[in-house]
Amino acid sequence: MDAVQKANSGHPGMPMGMADAAYVLWTEFLKHNPKNPEWINRDRFILSAGHGSMLLYSLLHLTGYDLPLEELKNFRQWNSKTPGHPEYGITPGVETTTGPLGQGFANGVGMAIAETFLAKKFNNKDFTLIDHYVYAIVSDGDLMEGISQEAASLAGHLKLGKLVYLYDDNNITIDGSTDLSFTEDRLKRFEANGWHIQQIDGHDRNVIRDAIKAAKAITDKPSLISCKTKIGYGSPNKQGTEKSHGAPLGDEEIKLTKQSYKFPSLEPFFIPKEVTNHYRKALEEGAKQEQEWNYLFDSYQERDPEQIKSFNSFINESSIDWDEALSEFPADAKGMATRKASGEILKKLSSVIPNLFGGSADLSPSNNTQIDSHPYSPENRTGRYVHYGVREHAMISIMNGINLHKGLKPYGGTFLIFSDYCRPAIRLAALSKIPTIIVFTHDSVGLGEDGPTHQPVEQLASLRLIPNTYVLRPADANETAYCWKIAMNRTDGPSILALTRQNLPTLDRNEVASADGTELGAYILMDSLKSIPDAIIIGTGSEVAIALKARERLLEQDIDVRVVSMPCQEIFRRQSEEYKESVLPSHITARVSIEAGVTNGWQEWVGNQGRSIGIDHFGSSAPYQTLFEEFGITADRISEEVRESLGTIKAKY
Amino acid sequence: MDAVQKANSGHPGMPMGMADAAYVLWTEFLKHNPKNPEWINRDRFILSAGHGSMLLYSLLHLTGYDLPLEELKNFRQWNSKTPGHPEYGITPGVETTTGPLGQGFANGVGMAIAETFLAKKFNNKDFTLIDHYVYAIVSDGDLMEGISQEAASLAGHLKLGKLVYLYDDNNITIDGSTDLSFTEDRLKRFEANGWHIQQIDGHDRNVIRDAIKAAKAITDKPSLISCKTKIGYGSPNKQGTEKSHGAPLGDEEIKLTKQSYKFPSLEPFFIPKEVTNHYRKALEEGAKQEQEWNYLFDSYQERDPEQIKSFNSFINESSIDWDEALSEFPADAKGMATRKASGEILKKLSSVIPNLFGGSADLSPSNNTQIDSHPYSPENRTGRYVHYGVREHAMISIMNGINLHKGLKPYGGTFLIFSDYCRPAIRLAALSKIPTIIVFTHDSVGLGEDGPTHQPVEQLASLRLIPNTYVLRPADANETAYCWKIAMNRTDGPSILALTRQNLPTLDRNEVASADGTELGAYILMDSLKSIPDAIIIGTGSEVAIALKARERLLEQDIDVRVVSMPCQEIFRRQSEEYKESVLPSHITARVSIEAGVTNGWQEWVGNQGRSIGIDHFGSSAPYQTLFEEFGITADRISEEVRESLGTIKAKY
């Protein structure tokens, strides 16, 4: 109450309503060491209803995390460790960024998947190395969002018994009573999803304790405990109403609330000594638990150093010998689709990266993502492939959770068009610096007959707009290999691979530059014959081969151009000015870009004198060759634009 | 089979598996007139599993819609009326564009809402003007997507009894058996959502008939009929397997299938005369049904011409006297948030537009969208406001359905950040030319303390990338009024209003240009004192007032600039070259844009010599004034950029 009041902004209702449940969970169940929030075998706690951040910050402060009271007083202020919604990487003990509803719910499913995999892989009769729960507090809003149904259905299917979610069932949303829009039988729905369900009085701590015990006792089903609570519990005039949801209670109401609780002081932020002492037992208890675990770890290591070496390589990023891992694809005019090249690369990577953990949103044969024919399942916890079902949004969010847990290296596939279905989870990966890898195949109108509902047009440009996101669009099989290397090595944000459905020639790297230029984001693929090119053509992905063809035609007309392949704008943007100038010298203003998507954004690279060839409208259903022809994604069109561009520039000077 | 084979692309499995159910529905239940697909009281049929388009095209052809056999032979070809997935506006009788899973499911909920409203409003004891069902075929994929849970929960809550969905329960997805990822108890989930459920043999036509009858008899619950089917039914070697899902069966298998059905000919596209005759009864029956309805309509009109006039104004776009509808907001330095202005405008509009139909995804008090305190509900079918719940994705898709039905003019609100949650539905509105109106408030870091999870940064730019989409970002209350006018008058695509949380000054239109310039997309808000400005500042929304302040400061330094307000790039782009040149003369290259979002895309307007002020990174949790200051969204920064820009340009020449 005090922090929200001081910030004059925030959500007091949820923290007050769920204080009882959170108190029981954090003081009697949660296995954690506040002094080491990174301890791998800790229980995970997720506040999926992130707007109640003050509940989490209070618990972190009280149990002894590195979050002084000053930070709570600084709630929602510039540079504080207590932002409006919990942010991973900002506050010690915050396991994931939440606020956009449903995301934390799905993240937890990912963490639980990782737990079962590592437990099965590394536990044995003598040593239980991994054995922890994933707890969350979820809200009405979480359960209304579609992503939570996707994740809940999969969690039930996968029998993730260590998932225990406390549902703040308070009958209140921002618009008012849940009677306005949310009258489904939630518990029955979760039962249908294969969950163990309970409904309890969320203010009776004995009942809460019993319910969590019961939930933990069920090992083959995730658990949802509906805690019937009053939002803003304890506030004499605002409890049970939406008025306590998203605004400070007011000084007077805070006073009345403290009085009704017989709180010993009305001083803001006053914490009685005995309360601190009571919560700080977590420090001692947590240190002891981790110490015991460390002892177990050491004994295990003594007994089986190889297994522990393997465990360490799972938990920490292990270095890969990329020369070993990636063999070159031979030149081939007929070539192959980059999705197919990706599939072959993945097969190789899966043998050198034992914790590579794939999946697809029910497009495995199209995405070429499958690396394990014995997928992950309740019966096969060490399967290295997840059939996520037609659940793109949950897939990405679950992968974020797997990454946050640590231990597995997840990637997942779907069509590029369906990036629209999972954008919020991609954004959170970018914001939280999570290295989730996404394989988006069928990356342009090149998918052909399925038509405009399935043809991405604005998606490449639109994904590039998300800060801290790599959009990698390789031009052939060998660039695809380097894109995988970039994605696998990235540690501080998501990587997106945009791959073709259609075949592309595998370029002859004796004729064109080495594909290792991919690692610089853009490179001179094939230069002009003379030292200063007449013009520059910039292409990405499937359009690079078209650019090369245009180069040949233009040569016949004595126009001598450079072709630049630009698989990743974000990476190129980070290169030195010298390198960028060497690829795109500023005095060469006759530039043409080609990409089978919207042209918006390309002006950054071609400049005002330049021209961009693309598709600034929706696609159409037809064989892809027809579409490229009709939409002008052709070598002829490039030649024409280059010639016109040269003409305009010459005329001007 | 034949069409997919000829196209060498497509999905034969679903049409074959659901042929029995569709046959019963279309020949015994569906009320429609193939000669007038626009008849308002027709039953709506949605193929939510749009990949089975050939089922729908076959039915449309057979029952006598304007879809000749030639078009079926032209399946998935350039300019055909039979694209890969059904597209609204391309094929007569296609009620909505489907393919991206879950969308058709939610569209149907919108159509059913519209039906109940119009029925309640215009039916009386003598005349039943509106009385039709909404049928759909939905698939495993539809049910796995989160959006369908959102829509199903709301449909159950709203007791939409005329929704009858046939679920193609074939146990097969692209990856293989549904056992791989989809083992939840679907029927129980729908029961929990308040639906009437049945499970039947989807190949037994008598059982199908009884099930549809039973579904229709339940008037207070939507119905889901699980039709247990075999995908690719009838194909001796491929039925029941994923092999028949997404690829042609092959000539030999087609032959075997026809033989197993004892089909009278192996000739591709052969349709026995008696089959055509049998289906074409729909022509006679449909004409009769519409004729009877027309008779009813005429009698109603005779009895109560006022009601029919009102009905007609609901169904057809009625013209609005905008001078009447919009009163000017007086100049006010303190001003108001554009979301607040929008709320006031909506109150006025709701009185002159009786079919205006609002809603919000549980952010009514924040979006200022509520126009009716007695919301739409099972008890109040003529309520003009829907509490959509925390279900952004379903909300937009439902609004698309309401629009497609005709009769109501829907708009709905949420925060701009959550545009990411509903992007696929916005895209389909754009592709299908549906005039859905979306109110996105809290449109920048200006929302302050909620932090980066809630602060849109790339969303404005990213929504502008969707073809055929208006992104309207008004600078003050009066521009907001014009933005509403634009949105209300638009008929061929979605309009997005991006509105502020924070107060903005209501500009004194005696000092600056009239807000009617908004209708041109961009206009000179305040010109330089001399005839040719030194530089141009372009701003949108909340940053326009900052631009005006910068103009004043620059004048003190003898720099005389023009300020352009650009509420809608898409509209401005469509203006004449003359007008565009008059606002942004090409010889004035010193240009600075300012918008509190990513700068990508602004080069189109400021050119290579210009500069763009924006936020190319995620936001942060703090009071908004701090954020604008820290992120350099200030008048000082503009002045600086203008000065530097002028310096660079002068140095160059």
PDB file of C-alpha atoms in Angstrom, chain B residues 378-584:
ATOM      1  CA  PRO B 378     -28.145 -12.382 -22.736  1.00  0.00           C
ATOM      2  CA  GLU B 379     -30.705 -10.335 -20.830  1.00  0.00           C
ATOM      3  CA  ASN B 380     -30.089  -7.148 -22.775  1.00  0.00           C
ATOM      4  CA  ARG B 381     -29.581  -7.998 -26.434  1.00  0.00           C
ATOM      5  CA  THR B 382     -29.822  -4.375 -27.534  1.00  0.00           C
ATOM      6  CA  GLY B 383     -27.109  -3.169 -25.193  1.00  0.00           C
ATOM      7  CA  ARG B 384     -24.589  -1.243 -27.229  1.00  0.00           C
ATOM      8  CA  TYR B 385     -21.433  -2.149 -25.380  1.00  0.00           C
ATOM      9  CA  VAL B 386     -19.581  -5.436 -25.050  1.00  0.00           C
ATOM     10  CA  HIS B 387     -17.316  -6.286 -22.155  1.00  0.00           C
ATOM     11  CA  TYR B 388     -14.994  -8.501 -24.181  1.00  0.00           C
ATOM     12  CA  GLY B 389     -12.888  -9.478 -21.163  1.00  0.00           C
ATOM     13  CA  VAL B 390      -9.101  -9.715 -21.356  1.00  0.00           C
ATOM     14  CA  ARG B 391      -9.375 -11.173 -24.844  1.00  0.00           C
ATOM     15  CA  GLU B 392      -7.872  -8.727 -27.336  1.00  0.00           C
ATOM     16  CA  HIS B 393      -7.434 -11.246 -30.108  1.00  0.00           C
ATOM     17  CA  ALA B 394     -10.992 -12.532 -30.007  1.00  0.00           C
ATOM     18  CA  MET B 395     -12.302  -8.973 -29.679  1.00  0.00           C
ATOM     19  CA  ILE B 396     -10.903  -7.836 -33.011  1.00  0.00           C
ATOM     20  CA  SER B 397     -11.900 -11.037 -34.752  1.00  0.00           C
ATOM     21  CA  ILE B 398     -15.420 -10.815 -33.296  1.00  0.00           C
ATOM     22  CA  MET B 399     -15.653  -7.216 -34.487  1.00  0.00           C
ATOM     23  CA  ASN B 400     -14.642  -8.403 -37.950  1.00  0.00           C
ATOM     24  CA  GLY B 401     -17.547 -10.843 -37.770  1.00  0.00           C
ATOM     25  CA  ILE B 402     -19.988  -8.166 -36.616  1.00  0.00           C
ATOM     26  CA  ASN B 403     -18.942  -6.021 -39.557  1.00  0.00           C
ATOM     27  CA  LEU B 404     -19.260  -8.887 -42.022  1.00  0.00           C
ATOM     28  CA  HIS B 405     -22.738  -9.657 -40.767  1.00  0.00           C
ATOM     29  CA  LYS B 406     -23.814  -6.061 -41.293  1.00  0.00           C
ATOM     30  CA  GLY B 407     -26.198  -4.126 -39.086  1.00  0.00           C
ATOM     31  CA  LEU B 408     -23.879  -2.817 -36.376  1.00  0.00           C
ATOM     32  CA  LYS B 409     -20.901  -0.467 -36.412  1.00  0.00           C
ATOM     33  CA  PRO B 410     -18.423  -1.939 -33.931  1.00  0.00           C
ATOM     34  CA  TYR B 411     -15.353  -0.450 -32.326  1.00  0.00           C
ATOM     35  CA  GLY B 412     -13.296  -1.824 -29.479  1.00  0.00           C
ATOM     36  CA  GLY B 413     -10.507  -0.677 -27.225  1.00  0.00           C
ATOM     37  CA  THR B 414      -7.367  -1.869 -25.531  1.00  0.00           C
ATOM     38  CA  PHE B 415      -3.852  -0.519 -24.914  1.00  0.00           C
ATOM     39  CA  LEU B 416      -1.681   0.045 -27.992  1.00  0.00           C
ATOM     40  CA  ILE B 417       0.904  -2.410 -26.647  1.00  0.00           C
ATOM     41  CA  PHE B 418      -1.679  -5.159 -26.911  1.00  0.00           C
ATOM     42  CA  SER B 419      -2.001  -4.622 -30.652  1.00  0.00           C
ATOM     43  CA  ASP B 420       0.630  -7.366 -30.633  1.00  0.00           C
ATOM     44  CA  TYR B 421      -1.936  -9.721 -29.106  1.00  0.00           C
ATOM     45  CA  CYS B 422      -4.454  -9.189 -31.896  1.00  0.00           C
ATOM     46  CA  ARG B 423      -2.356  -8.563 -34.977  1.00  0.00           C
ATOM     47  CA  PRO B 424      -3.604 -11.542 -37.011  1.00  0.00           C
ATOM     48  CA  ALA B 425      -7.182 -10.277 -36.767  1.00  0.00           C
ATOM     49  CA  ILE B 426      -6.165  -6.733 -37.747  1.00  0.00           C
ATOM     50  CA  ARG B 427      -4.360  -8.145 -40.771  1.00  0.00           C
ATOM     51  CA  LEU B 428      -7.423 -10.102 -41.843  1.00  0.00           C
ATOM     52  CA  ALA B 429      -9.571  -6.980 -41.546  1.00  0.00           C
ATOM     53  CA  ALA B 430      -7.106  -5.245 -43.855  1.00  0.00           C
ATOM     54  CA  LEU B 431      -6.950  -8.130 -46.321  1.00  0.00           C
ATOM     55  CA  SER B 432     -10.738  -8.543 -46.374  1.00  0.00           C
ATOM     56  CA  LYS B 433     -11.400  -4.792 -46.499  1.00  0.00           C
ATOM     57  CA  ILE B 434     -13.391  -4.862 -43.255  1.00  0.00           C
ATOM     58  CA  PRO B 435     -13.859  -1.409 -41.648  1.00  0.00           C
ATOM     59  CA  THR B 436     -13.157  -2.506 -38.076  1.00  0.00           C
ATOM     60  CA  ILE B 437     -12.310   0.401 -35.784  1.00  0.00           C
ATOM     61  CA  ILE B 438      -9.837  -0.083 -32.969  1.00  0.00           C
ATOM     62  CA  VAL B 439      -9.179   2.336 -30.146  1.00  0.00           C
ATOM     63  CA  PHE B 440      -5.625   1.857 -28.909  1.00  0.00           C
ATOM     64  CA  THR B 441      -4.949   4.105 -25.942  1.00  0.00           C
ATOM     65  CA  HIS B 442      -1.764   4.586 -23.879  1.00  0.00           C
ATOM     66  CA  ASP B 443       0.040   5.000 -27.158  1.00  0.00           C
ATOM     67  CA  SER B 444       3.650   5.645 -26.092  1.00  0.00           C
ATOM     68  CA  VAL B 445       6.075   5.764 -23.185  1.00  0.00           C
ATOM     69  CA  GLY B 446       3.748   8.579 -22.184  1.00  0.00           C
ATOM     70  CA  LEU B 447       1.895   5.966 -20.152  1.00  0.00           C
ATOM     71  CA  GLY B 448       4.755   6.211 -17.708  1.00  0.00           C
ATOM     72  CA  GLU B 449       5.086   4.038 -14.625  1.00  0.00           C
ATOM     73  CA  ASP B 450       3.668   0.776 -16.010  1.00  0.00           C
ATOM     74  CA  GLY B 451       7.037   0.343 -17.706  1.00  0.00           C
ATOM     75  CA  PRO B 452       8.432  -1.250 -20.860  1.00  0.00           C
ATOM     76  CA  THR B 453       6.085  -4.253 -20.851  1.00  0.00           C
ATOM     77  CA  HIS B 454       3.240  -1.792 -21.409  1.00  0.00           C
ATOM     78  CA  GLN B 455       4.977   0.933 -23.386  1.00  0.00           C
ATOM     79  CA  PRO B 456       4.544   0.683 -27.136  1.00  0.00           C
ATOM     80  CA  VAL B 457       7.684   1.654 -29.011  1.00  0.00           C
ATOM     81  CA  GLU B 458       7.626  -0.238 -32.311  1.00  0.00           C
ATOM     82  CA  GLN B 459       3.842  -0.656 -32.500  1.00  0.00           C
ATOM     83  CA  LEU B 460       2.899   2.480 -34.456  1.00  0.00           C
ATOM     84  CA  ALA B 461       5.489   1.755 -37.143  1.00  0.00           C
ATOM     85  CA  SER B 462       4.635  -1.880 -37.174  1.00  0.00           C
ATOM     86  CA  LEU B 463       0.892  -1.352 -37.628  1.00  0.00           C
ATOM     87  CA  ARG B 464       1.607   1.099 -40.453  1.00  0.00           C
ATOM     88  CA  LEU B 465       3.313  -1.769 -42.285  1.00  0.00           C
ATOM     89  CA  ILE B 466       0.086  -3.744 -42.621  1.00  0.00           C
ATOM     90  CA  PRO B 467      -1.224  -2.912 -46.087  1.00  0.00           C
ATOM     91  CA  ASN B 468      -4.577  -1.131 -46.256  1.00  0.00           C
ATOM     92  CA  THR B 469      -4.560  -0.080 -42.610  1.00  0.00           C
ATOM     93  CA  TYR B 470      -5.108   3.457 -41.339  1.00  0.00           C
ATOM     94  CA  VAL B 471      -3.060   4.324 -38.288  1.00  0.00           C
ATOM     95  CA  LEU B 472      -4.491   7.595 -36.965  1.00  0.00           C
ATOM     96  CA  ARG B 473      -2.590   9.439 -34.258  1.00  0.00           C
ATOM     97  CA  PRO B 474      -4.255  12.761 -33.458  1.00  0.00           C
ATOM     98  CA  ALA B 475      -2.366  15.660 -31.888  1.00  0.00           C
ATOM     99  CA  ASP B 476      -5.184  17.065 -29.804  1.00  0.00           C
ATOM    100  CA  ALA B 477      -8.896  16.838 -29.084  1.00  0.00           C
ATOM    101  CA  ASN B 478      -9.962  18.406 -32.376  1.00  0.00           C
ATOM    102  CA  GLU B 479      -7.758  16.186 -34.500  1.00  0.00           C
ATOM    103  CA  THR B 480      -9.231  13.281 -32.553  1.00  0.00           C
ATOM    104  CA  ALA B 481     -12.701  14.279 -33.734  1.00  0.00           C
ATOM    105  CA  TYR B 482     -11.558  14.261 -37.351  1.00  0.00           C
ATOM    106  CA  CYS B 483      -9.846  10.913 -36.867  1.00  0.00           C
ATOM    107  CA  TRP B 484     -13.149   9.500 -35.688  1.00  0.00           C
ATOM    108  CA  LYS B 485     -14.825  10.971 -38.758  1.00  0.00           C
ATOM    109  CA  ILE B 486     -12.256   9.297 -41.014  1.00  0.00           C
ATOM    110  CA  ALA B 487     -12.629   5.976 -39.228  1.00  0.00           C
ATOM    111  CA  MET B 488     -16.428   6.090 -39.290  1.00  0.00           C
ATOM    112  CA  ASN B 489     -16.531   6.948 -42.977  1.00  0.00           C
ATOM    113  CA  ARG B 490     -14.063   4.307 -44.039  1.00  0.00           C
ATOM    114  CA  THR B 491     -15.627   1.291 -45.740  1.00  0.00           C
ATOM    115  CA  ASP B 492     -12.701  -0.638 -47.159  1.00  0.00           C
ATOM    116  CA  GLY B 493     -10.341  -1.481 -44.335  1.00  0.00           C
ATOM    117  CA  PRO B 494      -9.552  -1.117 -40.648  1.00  0.00           C
ATOM    118  CA  SER B 495      -8.833   2.132 -38.831  1.00  0.00           C
ATOM    119  CA  ILE B 496      -6.680   2.345 -35.762  1.00  0.00           C
ATOM    120  CA  LEU B 497      -6.836   5.300 -33.387  1.00  0.00           C
ATOM    121  CA  ALA B 498      -3.693   5.725 -31.309  1.00  0.00           C
ATOM    122  CA  LEU B 499      -4.552   7.878 -28.311  1.00  0.00           C
ATOM    123  CA  THR B 500      -2.647   9.242 -25.351  1.00  0.00           C
ATOM    124  CA  ARG B 501      -2.962   8.484 -21.701  1.00  0.00           C
ATOM    125  CA  GLN B 502      -1.487  11.870 -20.771  1.00  0.00           C
ATOM    126  CA  ASN B 503      -3.039  15.301 -21.237  1.00  0.00           C
ATOM    127  CA  LEU B 504      -2.247  17.285 -24.380  1.00  0.00           C
ATOM    128  CA  PRO B 505      -3.029  20.964 -24.923  1.00  0.00           C
ATOM    129  CA  THR B 506      -6.084  21.557 -27.065  1.00  0.00           C
ATOM    130  CA  LEU B 507      -4.527  23.792 -29.706  1.00  0.00           C
ATOM    131  CA  ASP B 508      -5.949  27.222 -30.368  1.00  0.00           C
ATOM    132  CA  ARG B 509      -7.175  26.868 -33.911  1.00  0.00           C
ATOM    133  CA  ASN B 510      -7.124  30.634 -34.340  1.00  0.00           C
ATOM    134  CA  GLU B 511      -3.379  30.436 -33.983  1.00  0.00           C
ATOM    135  CA  VAL B 512      -2.806  27.212 -35.853  1.00  0.00           C
ATOM    136  CA  ALA B 513      -4.545  25.754 -38.907  1.00  0.00           C
ATOM    137  CA  SER B 514      -7.952  24.149 -38.730  1.00  0.00           C
ATOM    138  CA  ALA B 515      -8.005  20.528 -37.626  1.00  0.00           C
ATOM    139  CA  ASP B 516      -9.810  19.600 -40.840  1.00  0.00           C
ATOM    140  CA  GLY B 517      -6.351  19.159 -42.358  1.00  0.00           C
ATOM    141  CA  THR B 518      -6.425  15.842 -40.520  1.00  0.00           C
ATOM    142  CA  GLU B 519      -8.548  14.510 -43.344  1.00  0.00           C
ATOM    143  CA  LEU B 520      -5.615  14.918 -45.717  1.00  0.00           C
ATOM    144  CA  GLY B 521      -3.355  12.785 -43.537  1.00  0.00           C
ATOM    145  CA  ALA B 522      -0.889  15.613 -42.921  1.00  0.00           C
ATOM    146  CA  TYR B 523      -1.121  19.381 -43.041  1.00  0.00           C
ATOM    147  CA  ILE B 524       0.743  22.557 -42.262  1.00  0.00           C
ATOM    148  CA  LEU B 525      -0.258  23.157 -38.682  1.00  0.00           C
ATOM    149  CA  MET B 526       1.766  26.345 -38.223  1.00  0.00           C
ATOM    150  CA  ASP B 527       3.856  27.792 -40.968  1.00  0.00           C
ATOM    151  CA  SER B 528       7.036  29.794 -40.924  1.00  0.00           C
ATOM    152  CA  LEU B 529       6.723  33.564 -40.790  1.00  0.00           C
ATOM    153  CA  LYS B 530       8.571  34.002 -44.061  1.00  0.00           C
ATOM    154  CA  SER B 531       7.261  32.360 -47.192  1.00  0.00           C
ATOM    155  CA  ILE B 532       9.959  29.708 -47.449  1.00  0.00           C
ATOM    156  CA  PRO B 533      10.681  28.014 -44.141  1.00  0.00           C
ATOM    157  CA  ASP B 534      14.226  27.304 -43.029  1.00  0.00           C
ATOM    158  CA  ALA B 535      13.235  23.851 -41.988  1.00  0.00           C
ATOM    159  CA  ILE B 536      10.227  21.608 -41.391  1.00  0.00           C
ATOM    160  CA  ILE B 537       9.345  19.796 -38.203  1.00  0.00           C
ATOM    161  CA  ILE B 538       6.945  16.881 -38.608  1.00  0.00           C
ATOM    162  CA  GLY B 539       5.217  15.476 -35.577  1.00  0.00           C
ATOM    163  CA  THR B 540       2.391  13.123 -34.697  1.00  0.00           C
ATOM    164  CA  GLY B 541       0.122  12.851 -31.693  1.00  0.00           C
ATOM    165  CA  SER B 542       1.553  13.935 -28.371  1.00  0.00           C
ATOM    166  CA  GLU B 543       4.771  15.143 -30.001  1.00  0.00           C
ATOM    167  CA  VAL B 544       3.089  17.860 -32.071  1.00  0.00           C
ATOM    168  CA  ALA B 545       2.785  20.192 -29.085  1.00  0.00           C
ATOM    169  CA  ILE B 546       6.497  19.664 -28.448  1.00  0.00           C
ATOM    170  CA  ALA B 547       7.195  20.580 -32.071  1.00  0.00           C
ATOM    171  CA  LEU B 548       5.226  23.808 -31.670  1.00  0.00           C
ATOM    172  CA  LYS B 549       7.255  24.671 -28.603  1.00  0.00           C
ATOM    173  CA  ALA B 550      10.470  24.025 -30.534  1.00  0.00           C
ATOM    174  CA  ARG B 551       9.260  26.314 -33.303  1.00  0.00           C
ATOM    175  CA  GLU B 552       8.954  29.161 -30.813  1.00  0.00           C
ATOM    176  CA  ARG B 553      12.406  28.585 -29.397  1.00  0.00           C
ATOM    177  CA  LEU B 554      13.928  28.437 -32.841  1.00  0.00           C
ATOM    178  CA  LEU B 555      12.246  31.713 -33.799  1.00  0.00           C
ATOM    179  CA  GLU B 556      14.065  33.324 -30.891  1.00  0.00           C
ATOM    180  CA  GLN B 557      17.250  32.154 -32.606  1.00  0.00           C
ATOM    181  CA  ASP B 558      16.078  33.534 -35.974  1.00  0.00           C
ATOM    182  CA  ILE B 559      15.345  30.100 -37.349  1.00  0.00           C
ATOM    183  CA  ASP B 560      11.954  30.130 -38.942  1.00  0.00           C
ATOM    184  CA  VAL B 561      10.380  26.700 -39.290  1.00  0.00           C
ATOM    185  CA  ARG B 562       7.154  25.135 -40.429  1.00  0.00           C
ATOM    186  CA  VAL B 563       5.382  22.598 -38.223  1.00  0.00           C
ATOM    187  CA  VAL B 564       3.499  19.793 -39.955  1.00  0.00           C
ATOM    188  CA  SER B 565       1.081  17.558 -38.121  1.00  0.00           C
ATOM    189  CA  MET B 566       0.911  14.087 -39.677  1.00  0.00           C
ATOM    190  CA  PRO B 567      -1.892  12.115 -38.048  1.00  0.00           C
ATOM    191  CA  CYS B 568      -2.069   9.489 -40.813  1.00  0.00           C
ATOM    192  CA  GLN B 569       0.776   8.581 -43.177  1.00  0.00           C
ATOM    193  CA  GLU B 570      -1.387   6.221 -45.224  1.00  0.00           C
ATOM    194  CA  ILE B 571      -3.891   8.947 -46.067  1.00  0.00           C
ATOM    195  CA  PHE B 572      -1.221  11.527 -46.781  1.00  0.00           C
ATOM    196  CA  ARG B 573       0.508   9.099 -49.132  1.00  0.00           C
ATOM    197  CA  ARG B 574      -2.691   8.987 -51.223  1.00  0.00           C
ATOM    198  CA  GLN B 575      -2.897  12.757 -51.725  1.00  0.00           C
ATOM    199  CA  SER B 576      -1.993  14.488 -54.989  1.00  0.00           C
ATOM    200  CA  GLU B 577       1.668  15.172 -55.668  1.00  0.00           C
ATOM    201  CA  GLU B 578       0.820  18.865 -55.631  1.00  0.00           C
ATOM    202  CA  TYR B 579      -0.612  18.734 -52.169  1.00  0.00           C
ATOM    203  CA  LYS B 580       2.220  16.630 -50.840  1.00  0.00           C
ATOM    204  CA  GLU B 581       4.720  19.009 -52.384  1.00  0.00           C
ATOM    205  CA  SER B 582       2.909  21.976 -50.823  1.00  0.00           C
ATOM    206  CA  VAL B 583       3.234  20.464 -47.358  1.00  0.00           C
ATOM    207  CA  LEU B 584       6.732  19.039 -47.784  1.00  0.00           C
TER     208      LEU B 584
END
